mmCIF file of C-alpha atoms and ligand atoms in Angstrom:
data_model
loop_
_atom_site.group_PDB
_atom_site.id
_atom_site.type_symbol
_atom_site.label_atom_id
_atom_site.label_comp_id
_atom_site.label_asym_id
_atom_site.label_seq_id
_atom_site.Cartn_x
_atom_site.Cartn_y
_atom_site.Cartn_z
ATOM 1 C CA MET A 1 0.000 0.000 0.000
ATOM 2 C CA HIS A 2 1.213 3.495 -0.823
ATOM 3 C CA LYS A 3 0.302 6.140 1.754
ATOM 4 C CA VAL A 4 -0.456 9.284 -0.233
ATOM 5 C CA ILE A 5 -1.031 12.938 0.594
ATOM 6 C CA PHE A 6 -2.618 14.554 -2.448
ATOM 7 C CA ASP A 7 -1.726 18.244 -2.850
ATOM 8 C CA THR A 8 -4.199 19.641 -5.353
ATOM 9 C CA ASP A 9 -6.089 22.609 -6.843
ATOM 10 C CA PRO A 10 -9.409 21.056 -7.975
ATOM 11 C CA GLY A 11 -9.691 21.585 -10.909
ATOM 12 C CA VAL A 12 -11.342 19.130 -13.319
ATOM 13 C CA ASP A 13 -8.349 16.888 -14.021
ATOM 14 C CA ASP A 14 -7.531 17.080 -10.297
ATOM 15 C CA ALA A 15 -10.991 15.631 -9.620
ATOM 16 C CA MET A 16 -10.325 12.593 -11.798
ATOM 17 C CA ALA A 17 -6.951 12.092 -10.102
ATOM 18 C CA LEU A 18 -8.599 12.267 -6.683
ATOM 19 C CA LEU A 19 -11.172 9.646 -7.661
ATOM 20 C CA LEU A 20 -8.456 7.386 -9.041
ATOM 21 C CA LEU A 21 -6.468 7.656 -5.790
ATOM 22 C CA GLU A 22 -9.583 6.943 -3.757
ATOM 23 C CA LYS A 23 -10.498 3.886 -5.822
ATOM 24 C CA HIS A 24 -7.119 2.298 -6.467
ATOM 25 C CA PRO A 25 -6.634 -0.736 -4.201
ATOM 26 C CA ASP A 26 -2.899 -0.075 -3.683
ATOM 27 C CA ILE A 27 -3.389 3.507 -2.489
ATOM 28 C CA ASP A 28 -4.126 4.573 1.058
ATOM 29 C CA LEU A 29 -5.176 8.201 0.683
ATOM 30 C CA ILE A 30 -4.314 9.726 4.058
ATOM 31 C CA GLY A 31 -4.795 13.412 3.319
ATOM 32 C CA VAL A 32 -5.805 16.011 0.779
ATOM 33 C CA THR A 33 -4.154 19.422 0.916
ATOM 34 C CA THR A 34 -5.336 22.292 -1.240
ATOM 35 C CA THR A 35 -3.539 25.043 -3.075
ATOM 36 C CA PHE A 36 -4.469 27.956 -5.308
ATOM 37 C CA GLY A 37 -3.993 27.456 -9.042
ATOM 38 C CA ASN A 38 -6.955 26.471 -11.173
ATOM 39 C CA ALA A 39 -8.961 28.844 -8.942
ATOM 40 C CA ALA A 40 -8.495 30.839 -5.741
ATOM 41 C CA ILE A 41 -7.748 28.893 -2.560
ATOM 42 C CA GLU A 42 -11.269 29.367 -1.164
ATOM 43 C CA THR A 43 -12.695 27.834 -4.338
ATOM 44 C CA THR A 44 -10.276 24.900 -4.651
ATOM 45 C CA THR A 45 -10.759 24.087 -0.955
ATOM 46 C CA ARG A 46 -14.546 24.258 -1.302
ATOM 47 C CA ASN A 47 -14.253 21.932 -4.300
ATOM 48 C CA ALA A 48 -12.090 19.436 -2.411
ATOM 49 C CA LEU A 49 -14.639 19.373 0.418
ATOM 50 C CA TYR A 50 -17.464 18.937 -2.076
ATOM 51 C CA LEU A 51 -15.743 15.961 -3.728
ATOM 52 C CA LYS A 52 -14.924 14.513 -0.296
ATOM 53 C CA ARG A 53 -18.622 14.591 0.575
ATOM 54 C CA GLU A 54 -19.949 13.337 -2.765
ATOM 55 C CA TRP A 55 -17.368 10.566 -3.043
ATOM 56 C CA LYS A 56 -17.403 9.645 0.659
ATOM 57 C CA ILE A 57 -13.663 10.150 0.948
ATOM 58 C CA ALA A 58 -12.436 9.484 4.485
ATOM 59 C CA ALA A 59 -9.158 11.414 4.157
ATOM 60 C CA PRO A 60 -9.123 14.844 5.828
ATOM 61 C CA VAL A 61 -8.872 18.007 3.741
ATOM 62 C CA ALA A 62 -6.467 20.724 4.925
ATOM 63 C CA LYS A 63 -6.506 24.194 3.411
ATOM 64 C CA GLY A 64 -3.251 25.424 1.937
ATOM 65 C CA ALA A 65 -1.589 28.451 0.464
ATOM 66 C CA GLY A 66 -3.512 31.188 -1.297
ATOM 67 C CA VAL A 67 -0.428 33.202 -2.165
ATOM 68 C CA LYS A 68 2.979 32.434 -3.597
ATOM 69 C CA TYR A 69 6.048 31.210 -1.720
ATOM 70 C CA LEU A 70 8.005 34.463 -1.969
ATOM 71 C CA PRO A 71 6.258 37.342 -0.192
ATOM 72 C CA GLY A 72 4.741 39.978 -2.467
ATOM 73 C CA GLU A 73 4.851 37.947 -5.701
ATOM 74 C CA GLU A 74 1.637 38.413 -7.632
ATOM 75 C CA VAL A 75 -0.639 35.424 -8.284
ATOM 76 C CA HIS A 76 -1.414 34.802 -11.981
ATOM 77 C CA PRO A 77 -5.029 35.055 -13.225
ATOM 78 C CA TYR A 78 -7.040 31.858 -12.731
ATOM 79 C CA PRO A 79 -7.785 29.775 -15.872
ATOM 80 C CA LYS A 80 -11.595 30.109 -15.794
ATOM 81 C CA HIS A 81 -11.781 29.307 -19.495
ATOM 82 C CA ILE A 82 -10.393 25.815 -18.787
ATOM 83 C CA HIS A 83 -11.859 24.758 -15.434
ATOM 84 C CA GLY A 84 -14.859 27.119 -15.246
ATOM 85 C CA ASP A 85 -15.687 29.955 -12.828
ATOM 86 C CA ASP A 86 -16.222 27.414 -10.059
ATOM 87 C CA GLY A 87 -13.107 25.360 -10.902
ATOM 88 C CA LEU A 88 -15.258 22.291 -11.549
ATOM 89 C CA GLY A 89 -16.660 22.913 -15.003
ATOM 90 C CA ASN A 90 -19.465 25.313 -13.980
ATOM 91 C CA ILE A 91 -21.663 22.588 -12.514
ATOM 92 C CA GLY A 92 -22.799 24.937 -9.745
ATOM 93 C CA VAL A 93 -20.916 23.521 -6.776
ATOM 94 C CA PRO A 94 -23.242 23.672 -3.731
ATOM 95 C CA ASP A 95 -22.577 24.874 -0.199
ATOM 96 C CA VAL A 96 -20.273 22.576 1.791
ATOM 97 C CA SER A 97 -20.366 24.210 5.206
ATOM 98 C CA ASP A 98 -21.419 20.850 6.709
ATOM 99 C CA VAL A 99 -18.118 19.209 5.668
ATOM 100 C CA PRO A 100 -15.390 19.709 8.281
ATOM 101 C CA LEU A 101 -11.989 21.049 7.292
ATOM 102 C CA ASP A 102 -8.877 19.791 9.086
ATOM 103 C CA PRO A 103 -7.894 22.507 11.605
ATOM 104 C CA ARG A 104 -4.270 22.517 10.430
ATOM 105 C CA ALA A 105 -2.814 24.544 7.584
ATOM 106 C CA ALA A 106 -1.718 22.284 4.696
ATOM 107 C CA GLU A 107 1.995 22.760 5.384
ATOM 108 C CA ASP A 108 1.529 21.719 9.031
ATOM 109 C CA PHE A 109 -0.655 18.792 8.016
ATOM 110 C CA ILE A 110 2.114 17.630 5.675
ATOM 111 C CA ILE A 111 4.862 18.039 8.272
ATOM 112 C CA GLU A 112 2.958 16.278 11.065
ATOM 113 C CA THR A 113 1.722 13.420 8.884
ATOM 114 C CA VAL A 114 5.158 12.780 7.400
ATOM 115 C CA LYS A 115 6.747 12.769 10.855
ATOM 116 C CA ALA A 116 4.098 10.346 12.126
ATOM 117 C CA ASN A 117 4.778 7.952 9.204
ATOM 118 C CA PRO A 118 8.553 8.116 8.644
ATOM 119 C CA GLY A 119 9.663 6.766 5.272
ATOM 120 C CA GLU A 120 6.112 5.880 4.215
ATOM 121 C CA VAL A 121 4.419 8.937 2.750
ATOM 122 C CA THR A 122 4.348 9.761 -0.955
ATOM 123 C CA LEU A 123 3.467 13.371 -1.702
ATOM 124 C CA VAL A 124 1.593 13.668 -4.990
ATOM 125 C CA ALA A 125 1.552 17.349 -5.940
ATOM 126 C CA VAL A 126 -0.566 18.456 -8.886
ATOM 127 C CA GLY A 127 -1.006 22.184 -8.278
ATOM 128 C CA ARG A 128 1.414 24.966 -7.399
ATOM 129 C CA MET A 129 4.341 23.657 -5.317
ATOM 130 C CA THR A 130 3.712 26.329 -2.672
ATOM 131 C CA ASN A 131 2.559 24.059 0.191
ATOM 132 C CA LEU A 132 5.536 21.750 -0.285
ATOM 133 C CA ALA A 133 7.983 24.663 -0.350
ATOM 134 C CA ASN A 134 6.394 26.169 2.763
ATOM 135 C CA ALA A 135 6.616 22.811 4.555
ATOM 136 C CA LEU A 136 10.284 22.455 3.531
ATOM 137 C CA LYS A 137 11.082 25.920 4.812
ATOM 138 C CA LYS A 138 9.422 25.275 8.165
ATOM 139 C CA ALA A 139 10.730 21.710 8.666
ATOM 140 C CA PRO A 140 13.609 20.897 6.303
ATOM 141 C CA GLU A 141 14.122 17.599 8.126
ATOM 142 C CA ILE A 142 11.057 16.136 6.360
ATOM 143 C CA THR A 143 13.231 15.546 3.283
ATOM 144 C CA GLY A 144 14.705 12.523 5.070
ATOM 145 C CA LEU A 145 11.285 11.201 6.063
ATOM 146 C CA VAL A 146 9.222 11.419 2.850
ATOM 147 C CA LYS A 147 9.193 8.300 0.639
ATOM 148 C CA GLN A 148 8.982 10.238 -2.629
ATOM 149 C CA VAL A 149 7.479 13.346 -4.191
ATOM 150 C CA VAL A 150 5.606 12.841 -7.455
ATOM 151 C CA ILE A 151 4.820 16.061 -9.290
ATOM 152 C CA MET A 152 2.571 16.801 -12.254
ATOM 153 C CA GLY A 153 4.316 19.757 -13.750
ATOM 154 C CA GLY A 154 6.919 21.147 -16.049
ATOM 155 C CA ALA A 155 7.917 20.510 -19.636
ATOM 156 C CA LEU A 156 11.335 18.949 -20.207
ATOM 157 C CA ASP A 157 11.754 18.418 -23.960
ATOM 158 C CA VAL A 158 8.486 19.960 -25.188
ATOM 159 C CA PRO A 159 7.002 23.489 -25.096
ATOM 160 C CA GLY A 160 5.047 24.689 -22.072
ATOM 161 C CA ASN A 161 1.310 25.265 -21.953
ATOM 162 C CA VAL A 162 1.111 28.785 -20.497
ATOM 163 C CA THR A 163 4.186 30.198 -22.225
ATOM 164 C CA PRO A 164 6.434 28.526 -24.794
ATOM 165 C CA ALA A 165 8.764 27.852 -21.867
ATOM 166 C CA ALA A 166 6.550 26.965 -18.944
ATOM 167 C CA GLU A 167 3.815 24.641 -17.736
ATOM 168 C CA ALA A 168 1.035 26.047 -15.509
ATOM 169 C CA ASN A 169 1.777 24.387 -12.146
ATOM 170 C CA ILE A 170 5.428 25.405 -12.240
ATOM 171 C CA HIS A 171 4.878 28.827 -13.819
ATOM 172 C CA GLY A 172 2.286 29.618 -11.129
ATOM 173 C CA ASP A 173 4.955 29.592 -8.399
ATOM 174 C CA ALA A 174 8.372 29.094 -9.957
ATOM 175 C CA ALA A 175 10.414 29.856 -6.829
ATOM 176 C CA ALA A 176 8.453 27.263 -4.851
ATOM 177 C CA ALA A 177 8.991 24.672 -7.587
ATOM 178 C CA ASP A 178 12.742 25.297 -7.705
ATOM 179 C CA ALA A 179 12.973 24.872 -3.909
ATOM 180 C CA VAL A 180 11.110 21.553 -4.149
ATOM 181 C CA MET A 181 13.189 20.317 -7.095
ATOM 182 C CA ILE A 182 16.587 20.901 -5.419
ATOM 183 C CA ALA A 183 15.636 19.674 -1.951
ATOM 184 C CA PRO A 184 17.427 16.457 -0.934
ATOM 185 C CA TRP A 185 14.417 14.158 -1.310
ATOM 186 C CA ASP A 186 13.397 11.876 -4.181
ATOM 187 C CA VAL A 187 11.368 13.768 -6.768
ATOM 188 C CA VAL A 188 9.730 12.315 -9.873
ATOM 189 C CA LEU A 189 8.569 14.934 -12.346
ATOM 190 C CA VAL A 190 5.634 13.913 -14.551
ATOM 191 C CA PRO A 191 5.738 16.702 -17.143
ATOM 192 C CA LEU A 192 3.795 17.642 -20.277
ATOM 193 C CA ASP A 193 6.171 15.371 -22.223
ATOM 194 C CA VAL A 194 4.072 12.448 -20.960
ATOM 195 C CA THR A 195 0.788 13.934 -19.694
ATOM 196 C CA LEU A 196 -0.095 15.261 -23.162
ATOM 197 C CA LYS A 197 -0.131 11.632 -24.303
ATOM 198 C CA LEU A 198 -2.791 10.599 -21.789
ATOM 199 C CA VAL A 199 -5.919 11.718 -23.614
ATOM 200 C CA MET A 200 -9.439 10.508 -22.833
ATOM 201 C CA SER A 201 -12.307 11.055 -25.260
ATOM 202 C CA ARG A 202 -15.759 12.277 -24.309
ATOM 203 C CA SER A 203 -17.233 8.977 -25.410
ATOM 204 C CA GLN A 204 -14.727 6.924 -23.385
ATOM 205 C CA LEU A 205 -15.653 8.916 -20.286
ATOM 206 C CA GLY A 206 -19.346 8.532 -21.125
ATOM 207 C CA ASP A 207 -18.902 4.757 -21.331
ATOM 208 C CA LEU A 208 -17.187 4.757 -17.930
ATOM 209 C CA ALA A 209 -20.086 6.773 -16.504
ATOM 210 C CA ARG A 210 -22.606 4.262 -17.851
ATOM 211 C CA GLN A 211 -20.699 1.295 -16.402
ATOM 212 C CA GLY A 212 -19.535 2.982 -13.200
ATOM 213 C CA ASP A 213 -21.062 4.295 -9.996
ATOM 214 C CA ASP A 214 -22.459 7.742 -9.126
ATOM 215 C CA ALA A 215 -18.932 9.048 -8.518
ATOM 216 C CA VAL A 216 -17.962 8.462 -12.150
ATOM 217 C CA LYS A 217 -21.266 9.946 -13.312
ATOM 218 C CA LEU A 218 -20.413 13.159 -11.419
ATOM 219 C CA LEU A 219 -16.899 13.068 -12.886
ATOM 220 C CA ASP A 220 -18.413 12.823 -16.354
ATOM 221 C CA ARG A 221 -20.717 15.780 -15.687
ATOM 222 C CA LEU A 222 -18.036 18.082 -14.281
ATOM 223 C CA SER A 223 -15.612 17.239 -17.118
ATOM 224 C CA GLN A 224 -17.775 18.436 -20.019
ATOM 225 C CA PHE A 225 -16.673 22.106 -19.900
ATOM 226 C CA TYR A 226 -12.994 21.033 -19.737
ATOM 227 C CA ILE A 227 -13.485 18.711 -22.732
ATOM 228 C CA ASP A 228 -15.041 21.630 -24.643
ATOM 229 C CA PHE A 229 -11.849 23.607 -23.968
ATOM 230 C CA TYR A 230 -9.526 20.782 -25.029
ATOM 231 C CA ASP A 231 -11.679 20.054 -28.086
ATOM 232 C CA GLY A 232 -9.732 22.795 -29.896
ATOM 233 C CA HIS A 233 -6.513 20.813 -29.412
ATOM 234 C CA PHE A 234 -7.604 17.149 -29.149
ATOM 235 C CA LYS A 235 -10.825 16.239 -30.940
ATOM 236 C CA ASP A 236 -13.682 15.831 -28.429
ATOM 237 C CA SER A 237 -11.178 14.701 -25.799
ATOM 238 C CA MET A 238 -9.347 15.930 -22.723
ATOM 239 C CA VAL A 239 -5.841 15.604 -21.324
ATOM 240 C CA VAL A 240 -5.860 14.003 -17.882
ATOM 241 C CA HIS A 241 -2.624 15.563 -16.617
ATOM 242 C CA ASP A 242 -2.999 15.000 -12.880
ATOM 243 C CA THR A 243 -4.142 11.391 -13.192
ATOM 244 C CA CYS A 244 -0.887 10.705 -15.019
ATOM 245 C CA ALA A 245 1.133 11.599 -11.894
ATOM 246 C CA CYS A 246 -1.021 9.288 -9.757
ATOM 247 C CA LEU A 247 -0.377 6.419 -12.165
ATOM 248 C CA TYR A 248 3.353 6.778 -11.604
ATOM 249 C CA VAL A 249 2.825 5.864 -7.935
ATOM 250 C CA VAL A 250 1.100 2.556 -8.682
ATOM 251 C CA ALA A 251 2.621 1.652 -12.049
ATOM 252 C CA PRO A 252 6.055 3.249 -12.569
ATOM 253 C CA GLU A 253 6.811 0.566 -15.156
ATOM 254 C CA LEU A 254 4.500 2.408 -17.575
ATOM 255 C CA PHE A 255 7.000 5.291 -17.699
ATOM 256 C CA THR A 256 10.492 5.878 -19.065
ATOM 257 C CA THR A 257 12.528 8.217 -16.887
ATOM 258 C CA ARG A 258 15.705 10.252 -17.163
ATOM 259 C CA SER A 259 17.885 11.125 -14.200
ATOM 260 C CA GLY A 260 19.516 14.501 -13.693
ATOM 261 C CA VAL A 261 19.385 17.704 -11.698
ATOM 262 C CA ILE A 262 16.233 19.718 -12.455
ATOM 263 C CA ARG A 263 16.113 23.475 -11.940
ATOM 264 C CA VAL A 264 13.330 25.975 -12.514
ATOM 265 C CA PHE A 265 13.856 29.401 -14.062
ATOM 266 C CA THR A 266 12.455 31.845 -11.530
ATOM 267 C CA GLU A 267 12.430 35.057 -13.554
ATOM 268 C CA GLY A 268 12.666 36.578 -17.014
ATOM 269 C CA LEU A 269 11.385 35.298 -20.334
ATOM 270 C CA GLY A 270 11.756 31.684 -19.277
ATOM 271 C CA GLU A 271 10.024 32.044 -15.902
ATOM 272 C CA GLY A 272 8.678 28.646 -14.835
ATOM 273 C CA LYS A 273 10.771 26.648 -17.297
ATOM 274 C CA THR A 274 11.966 23.279 -15.977
ATOM 275 C CA MET A 275 15.414 22.376 -17.259
ATOM 276 C CA GLN A 276 17.153 19.084 -16.555
ATOM 277 C CA LYS A 277 20.895 18.485 -16.757
ATOM 278 C CA PRO A 278 20.966 14.800 -17.687
ATOM 279 C CA ASP A 279 23.428 12.788 -15.587
ATOM 280 C CA GLY A 280 26.711 12.186 -17.363
ATOM 281 C CA MET A 281 26.542 15.245 -19.649
ATOM 282 C CA GLY A 282 29.438 17.618 -19.164
ATOM 283 C CA PHE A 283 29.045 21.402 -19.002
ATOM 284 C CA GLY A 284 30.952 24.316 -17.546
ATOM 285 C CA PRO A 285 30.161 25.449 -14.009
ATOM 286 C CA SER A 286 26.437 26.162 -13.608
ATOM 287 C CA ALA A 287 23.569 26.493 -11.146
ATOM 288 C CA TRP A 288 22.874 22.773 -11.676
ATOM 289 C CA ASP A 289 26.123 21.771 -9.969
ATOM 290 C CA GLY A 290 26.007 20.179 -6.553
ATOM 291 C CA GLN A 291 22.253 19.525 -6.539
ATOM 292 C CA LYS A 292 20.533 16.159 -6.205
ATOM 293 C CA SER A 293 19.594 14.302 -9.394
ATOM 294 C CA GLN A 294 15.860 13.733 -9.798
ATOM 295 C CA LEU A 295 13.822 11.634 -12.194
ATOM 296 C CA GLY A 296 11.964 13.217 -15.089
ATOM 297 C CA CYS A 297 9.449 11.149 -17.077
ATOM 298 C CA VAL A 298 10.165 11.319 -20.793
ATOM 299 C CA GLY A 299 8.088 8.403 -22.122
ATOM 300 C CA ILE A 300 4.821 6.622 -21.326
ATOM 301 C CA ASP A 301 2.978 3.503 -22.445
ATOM 302 C CA ALA A 302 -0.154 5.573 -23.084
ATOM 303 C CA GLU A 303 -2.353 2.621 -24.011
ATOM 304 C CA GLY A 304 -1.419 0.672 -20.892
ATOM 305 C CA ALA A 305 -1.868 3.802 -18.794
ATOM 306 C CA MET A 306 -5.347 4.507 -20.169
ATOM 307 C CA THR A 307 -6.415 0.903 -19.596
ATOM 308 C CA LEU A 308 -5.365 1.210 -15.955
ATOM 309 C CA VAL A 309 -7.231 4.521 -15.572
ATOM 310 C CA CYS A 310 -10.449 3.029 -16.967
ATOM 311 C CA GLU A 311 -10.215 -0.185 -14.938
ATOM 312 C CA THR A 312 -9.696 1.814 -11.750
ATOM 313 C CA LEU A 313 -12.451 4.372 -12.298
ATOM 314 C CA VAL A 314 -15.146 1.746 -12.916
ATOM 315 C CA ARG A 315 -14.353 -0.081 -9.682
ATOM 316 C CA THR A 316 -17.128 0.198 -7.118
HETATM 317 C C1 LIG B 1 -1.836 21.391 -14.802
HETATM 318 O O1 LIG B 1 -2.378 22.702 -14.639
HETATM 319 C C2 LIG B 1 -3.682 22.624 -14.122
HETATM 320 O O2 LIG B 1 -4.533 23.406 -14.857
HETATM 321 C C3 LIG B 1 -4.096 21.186 -14.195
HETATM 322 O O3 LIG B 1 -4.960 20.836 -13.136
HETATM 323 C C4 LIG B 1 -2.809 20.437 -14.146
HETATM 324 O O4 LIG B 1 -2.426 20.186 -12.832
HETATM 325 C C5 LIG B 1 -1.579 21.138 -16.269
HETATM 326 O O5 LIG B 1 -0.662 22.052 -16.788
HETATM 327 CA CA1 LIG B 2 -4.010 20.458 -10.966
#
């Protein structure tokens, strides 16, 4: 069993990832921590609580950062055209005041849970890296206690999706992402290089909804607006970025990885760009020197991955 804390900004593709984590038999979801990103922190937290209630998720939800890691840095506009005004495809998310929130801030929840389960917790981070960076700053010793950190974010050998250089989760708080990438813990980056290959069609999702339980039916409903957005890029289909990172936890054999130090550009034209120095390649002195090598995913068995996604989502 993999004990997982899911750090997320729900978010339509975040919702699918959450359901996959909840349903997969090898995952013990022990916490959900929220961050700003696809919407403001109040909205993403409300959405996490809503999904917790609808999907009867036992794991506690702890509210996280609403602002960036470095004080005073401005938050980017929220992508309402992708995830809707409510962050969940404009389904009209209802009031959730009856669903309790964990009293701890996300960074404290992460620190305490990791310390209580030394060597056992996988952090799966699919929003801004702000909560992880805040936790690292407050308790750097957690790097020796976390099992691994699996991140949906970045673009290694392909263009970004918010600028030619940068992917949204990393661009949204580049300084936080750089701090997480160079910390002495095991990071696996699941970037656009592979997530853009995990594409689910509207009809595939519809089939899952017909076969599956009420949870999948809700997932189908809240995904329609997101599919409409992606329709311009992938015919009548959507990219399930965040689910891709969750798959790495249970089925790493579906991925090809490359090892090397990963740094994030924190300012200028390339702000938010993830750049890996592959192990064994020689360069002059650079900011990559002396940092820990991390794994970046550069290939995926997309067919095998999609089969696993579908099998897991239709479980009851
Ligand atoms: C990432 O950005 C967010 O919009 C998605 O939820 C995903 O985590 C893709 O770039
Ligand atoms: Ca996300």
